[in-house]
PDB file of C-alpha atoms in Angstrom:
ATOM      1  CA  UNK T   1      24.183  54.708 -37.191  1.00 55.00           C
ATOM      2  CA  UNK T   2      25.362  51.609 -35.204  1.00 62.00           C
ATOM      3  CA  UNK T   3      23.377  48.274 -36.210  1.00 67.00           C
ATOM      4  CA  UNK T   4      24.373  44.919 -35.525  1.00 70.00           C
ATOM      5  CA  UNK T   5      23.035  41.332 -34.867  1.00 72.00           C
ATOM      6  CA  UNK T   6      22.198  40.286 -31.983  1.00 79.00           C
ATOM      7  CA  UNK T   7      24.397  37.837 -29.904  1.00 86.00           C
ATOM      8  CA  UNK T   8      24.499  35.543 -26.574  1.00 89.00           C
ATOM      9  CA  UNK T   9      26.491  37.045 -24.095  1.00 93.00           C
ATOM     10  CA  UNK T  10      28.881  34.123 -22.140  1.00 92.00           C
ATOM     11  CA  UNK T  11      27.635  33.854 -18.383  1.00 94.00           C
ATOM     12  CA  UNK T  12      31.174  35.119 -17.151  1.00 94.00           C
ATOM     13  CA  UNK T  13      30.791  38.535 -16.854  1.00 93.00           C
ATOM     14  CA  UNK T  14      34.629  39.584 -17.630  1.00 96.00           C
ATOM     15  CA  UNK T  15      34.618  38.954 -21.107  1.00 97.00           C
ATOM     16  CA  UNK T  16      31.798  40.138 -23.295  1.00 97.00           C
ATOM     17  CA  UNK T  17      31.586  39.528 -27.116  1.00 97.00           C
ATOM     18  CA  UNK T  18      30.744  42.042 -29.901  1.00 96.00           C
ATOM     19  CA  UNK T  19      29.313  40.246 -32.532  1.00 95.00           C
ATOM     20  CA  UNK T  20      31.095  40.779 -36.365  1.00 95.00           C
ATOM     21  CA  UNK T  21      29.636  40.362 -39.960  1.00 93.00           C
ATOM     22  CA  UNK T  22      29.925  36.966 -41.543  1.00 92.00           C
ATOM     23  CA  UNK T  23      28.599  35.291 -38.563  1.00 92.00           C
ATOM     24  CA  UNK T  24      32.200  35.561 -36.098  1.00 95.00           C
ATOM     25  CA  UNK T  25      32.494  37.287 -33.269  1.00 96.00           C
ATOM     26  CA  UNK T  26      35.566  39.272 -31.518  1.00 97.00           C
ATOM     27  CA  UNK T  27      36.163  37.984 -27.319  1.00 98.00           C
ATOM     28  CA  UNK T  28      36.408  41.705 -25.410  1.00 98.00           C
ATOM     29  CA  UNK T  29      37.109  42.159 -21.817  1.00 98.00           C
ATOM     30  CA  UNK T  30      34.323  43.395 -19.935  1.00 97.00           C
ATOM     31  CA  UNK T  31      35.938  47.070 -19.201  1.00 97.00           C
ATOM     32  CA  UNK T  32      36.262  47.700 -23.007  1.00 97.00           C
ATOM     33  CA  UNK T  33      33.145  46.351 -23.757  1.00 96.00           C
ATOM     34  CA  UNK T  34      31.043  49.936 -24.267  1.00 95.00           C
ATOM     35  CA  UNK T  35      33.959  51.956 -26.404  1.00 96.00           C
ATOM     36  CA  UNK T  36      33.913  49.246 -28.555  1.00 96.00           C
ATOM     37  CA  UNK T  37      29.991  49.158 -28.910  1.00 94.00           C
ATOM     38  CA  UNK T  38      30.794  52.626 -30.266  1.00 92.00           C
ATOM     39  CA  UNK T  39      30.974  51.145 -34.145  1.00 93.00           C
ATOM     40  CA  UNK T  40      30.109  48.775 -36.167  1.00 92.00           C
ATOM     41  CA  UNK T  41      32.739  46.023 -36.588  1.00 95.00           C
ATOM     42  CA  UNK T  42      33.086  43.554 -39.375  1.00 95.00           C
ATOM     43  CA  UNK T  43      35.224  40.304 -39.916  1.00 96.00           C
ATOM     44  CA  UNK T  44      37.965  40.453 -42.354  1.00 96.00           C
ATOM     45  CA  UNK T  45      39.381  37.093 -43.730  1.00 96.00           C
ATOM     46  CA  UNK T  46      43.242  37.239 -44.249  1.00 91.00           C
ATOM     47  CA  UNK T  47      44.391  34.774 -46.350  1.00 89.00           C
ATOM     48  CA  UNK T  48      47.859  34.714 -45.104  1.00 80.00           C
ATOM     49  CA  UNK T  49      47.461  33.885 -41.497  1.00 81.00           C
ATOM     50  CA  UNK T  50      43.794  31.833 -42.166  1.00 87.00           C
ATOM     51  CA  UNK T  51      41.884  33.866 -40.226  1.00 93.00           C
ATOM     52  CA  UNK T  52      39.306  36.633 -39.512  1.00 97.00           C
ATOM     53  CA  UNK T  53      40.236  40.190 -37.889  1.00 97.00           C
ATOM     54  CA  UNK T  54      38.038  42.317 -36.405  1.00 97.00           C
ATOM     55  CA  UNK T  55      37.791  45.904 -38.345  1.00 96.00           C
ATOM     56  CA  UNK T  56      35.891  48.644 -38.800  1.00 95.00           C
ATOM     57  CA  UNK T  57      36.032  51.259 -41.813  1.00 91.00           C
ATOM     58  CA  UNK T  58      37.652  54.975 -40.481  1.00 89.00           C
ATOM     59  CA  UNK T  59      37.556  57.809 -42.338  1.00 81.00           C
ATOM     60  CA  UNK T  60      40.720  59.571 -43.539  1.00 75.00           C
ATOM     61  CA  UNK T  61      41.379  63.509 -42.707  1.00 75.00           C
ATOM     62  CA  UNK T  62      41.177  64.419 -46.443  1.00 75.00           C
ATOM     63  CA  UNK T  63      37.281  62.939 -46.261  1.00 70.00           C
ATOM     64  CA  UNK T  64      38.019  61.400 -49.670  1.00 74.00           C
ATOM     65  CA  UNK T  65      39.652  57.850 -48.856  1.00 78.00           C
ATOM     66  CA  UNK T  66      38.716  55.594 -46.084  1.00 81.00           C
ATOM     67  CA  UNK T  67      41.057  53.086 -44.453  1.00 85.00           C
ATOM     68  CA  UNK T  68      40.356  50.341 -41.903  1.00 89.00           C
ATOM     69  CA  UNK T  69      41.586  49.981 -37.968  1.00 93.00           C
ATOM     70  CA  UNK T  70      41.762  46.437 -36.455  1.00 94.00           C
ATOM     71  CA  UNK T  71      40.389  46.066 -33.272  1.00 97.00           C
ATOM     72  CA  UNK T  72      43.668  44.828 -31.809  1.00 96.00           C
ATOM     73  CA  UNK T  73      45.157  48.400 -32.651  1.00 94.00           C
ATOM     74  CA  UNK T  74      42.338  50.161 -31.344  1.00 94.00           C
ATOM     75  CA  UNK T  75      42.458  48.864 -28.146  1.00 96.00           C
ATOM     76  CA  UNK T  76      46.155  49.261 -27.876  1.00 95.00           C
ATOM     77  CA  UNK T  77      46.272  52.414 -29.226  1.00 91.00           C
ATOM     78  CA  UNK T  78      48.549  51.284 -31.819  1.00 89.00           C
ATOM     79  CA  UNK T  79      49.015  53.435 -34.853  1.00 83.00           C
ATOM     80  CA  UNK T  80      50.931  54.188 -37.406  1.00 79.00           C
ATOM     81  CA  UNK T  81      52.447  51.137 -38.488  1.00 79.00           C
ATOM     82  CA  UNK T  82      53.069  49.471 -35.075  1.00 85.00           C
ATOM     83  CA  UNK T  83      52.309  45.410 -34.477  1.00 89.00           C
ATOM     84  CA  UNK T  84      49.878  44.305 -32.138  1.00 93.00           C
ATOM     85  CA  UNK T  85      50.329  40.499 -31.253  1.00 91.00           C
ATOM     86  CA  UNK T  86      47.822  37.836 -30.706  1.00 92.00           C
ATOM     87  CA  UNK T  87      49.517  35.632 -28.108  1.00 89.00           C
ATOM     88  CA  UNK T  88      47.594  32.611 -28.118  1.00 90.00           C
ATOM     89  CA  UNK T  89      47.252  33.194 -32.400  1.00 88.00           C
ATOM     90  CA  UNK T  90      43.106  33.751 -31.993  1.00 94.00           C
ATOM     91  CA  UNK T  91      42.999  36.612 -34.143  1.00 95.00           C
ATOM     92  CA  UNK T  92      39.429  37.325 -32.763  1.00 97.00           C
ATOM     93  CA  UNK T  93      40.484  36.926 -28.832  1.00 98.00           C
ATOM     94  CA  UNK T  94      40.606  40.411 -27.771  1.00 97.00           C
ATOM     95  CA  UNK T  95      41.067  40.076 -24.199  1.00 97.00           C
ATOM     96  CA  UNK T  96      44.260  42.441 -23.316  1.00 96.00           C
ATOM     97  CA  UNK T  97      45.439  39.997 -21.589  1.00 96.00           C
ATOM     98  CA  UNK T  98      46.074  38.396 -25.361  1.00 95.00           C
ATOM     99  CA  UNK T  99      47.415  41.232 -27.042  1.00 95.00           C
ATOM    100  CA  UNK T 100      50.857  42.731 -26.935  1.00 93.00           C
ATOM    101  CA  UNK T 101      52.839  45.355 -28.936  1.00 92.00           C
ATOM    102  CA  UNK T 102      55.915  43.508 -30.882  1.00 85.00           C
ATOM    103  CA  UNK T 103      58.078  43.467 -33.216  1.00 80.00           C
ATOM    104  CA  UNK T 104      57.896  42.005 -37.075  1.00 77.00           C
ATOM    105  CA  UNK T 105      60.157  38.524 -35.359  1.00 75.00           C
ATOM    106  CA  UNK T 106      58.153  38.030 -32.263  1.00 74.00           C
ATOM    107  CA  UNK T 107      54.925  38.558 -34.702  1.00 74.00           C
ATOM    108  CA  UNK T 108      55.873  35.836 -36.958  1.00 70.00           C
ATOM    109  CA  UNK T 109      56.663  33.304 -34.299  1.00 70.00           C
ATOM    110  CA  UNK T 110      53.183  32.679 -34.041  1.00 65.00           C
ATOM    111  CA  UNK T 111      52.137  31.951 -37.613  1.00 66.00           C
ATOM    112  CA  UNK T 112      51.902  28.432 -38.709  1.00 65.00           C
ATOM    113  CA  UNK T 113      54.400  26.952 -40.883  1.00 67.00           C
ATOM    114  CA  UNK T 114      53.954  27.912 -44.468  1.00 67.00           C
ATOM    115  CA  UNK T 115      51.918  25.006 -46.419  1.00 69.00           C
ATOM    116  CA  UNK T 116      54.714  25.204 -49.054  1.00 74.00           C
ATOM    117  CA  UNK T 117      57.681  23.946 -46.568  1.00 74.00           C
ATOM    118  CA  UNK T 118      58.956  20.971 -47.864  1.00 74.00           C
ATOM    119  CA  UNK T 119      61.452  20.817 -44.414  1.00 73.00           C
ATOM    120  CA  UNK T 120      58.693  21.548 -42.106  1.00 70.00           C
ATOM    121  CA  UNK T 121      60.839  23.648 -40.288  1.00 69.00           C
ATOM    122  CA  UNK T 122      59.970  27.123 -39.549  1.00 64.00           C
ATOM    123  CA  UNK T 123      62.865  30.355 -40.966  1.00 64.00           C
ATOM    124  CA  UNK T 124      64.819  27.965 -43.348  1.00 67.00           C
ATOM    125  CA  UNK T 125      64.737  28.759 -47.371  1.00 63.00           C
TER     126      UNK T 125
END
């Protein structure tokens, strides 16, 4: 059964939003708006990038463990392992025009430098 809160939609009508648990919200273009409505989603907080991401729980084949899929991956139809990229670094913008498949380097240009850098310069031990 698919509950959720209810939420403002913004007056343009190419993005929509699909509201999240913990109060946040994920940014959806309009086209993708209904398969995502399929599920319930809920926010995630990742303490490594400071931020939430947009999951929902998916049963494995065996029907005894559960894992989760991130929105990102869903509507990339990234599996397996692969990296979907939040260009602008909102981890809840899920416009496609934000999202891209990369790799592990072009991921980690996006994350902030680490709070423990003494240099304050980004790849440098």
């Amino acid at each position: 059964m698919v509950k959720r809160a209810r939420i403002r939609q913004p007056k343009d009508e190419s993005i929509r939003c699909i509201p999240l648990t913990q109060g946040q919200k994920a940014v959806v273009d309009a086209e993708d708006y209904e398969f995502l409505m399929q599920w319930n989603w809920l926010a995630k907080w990742d303490d490594g990038t400071q931020s939430y991401y947009a999951r929902r729980r998916v049963q494995k084949l065996d029907g005894l463990e559960a894992t989760h899929l991130g929105m990102h991956n869903a509507l990339m139809g990234a599996f397996n392992g692969t990296i979907v990229d939040h260009i602008d670094g909102d981890t809840l913008n899920m416009r496609k025009s934000n999202l891209r498949i990369a790799t592990h380097g072009q991921n980690a240009w996006n994350h902030p430098t680490r709070r423990d850098n003494r240099l304050g310069v980004k790849g440098v031990r």
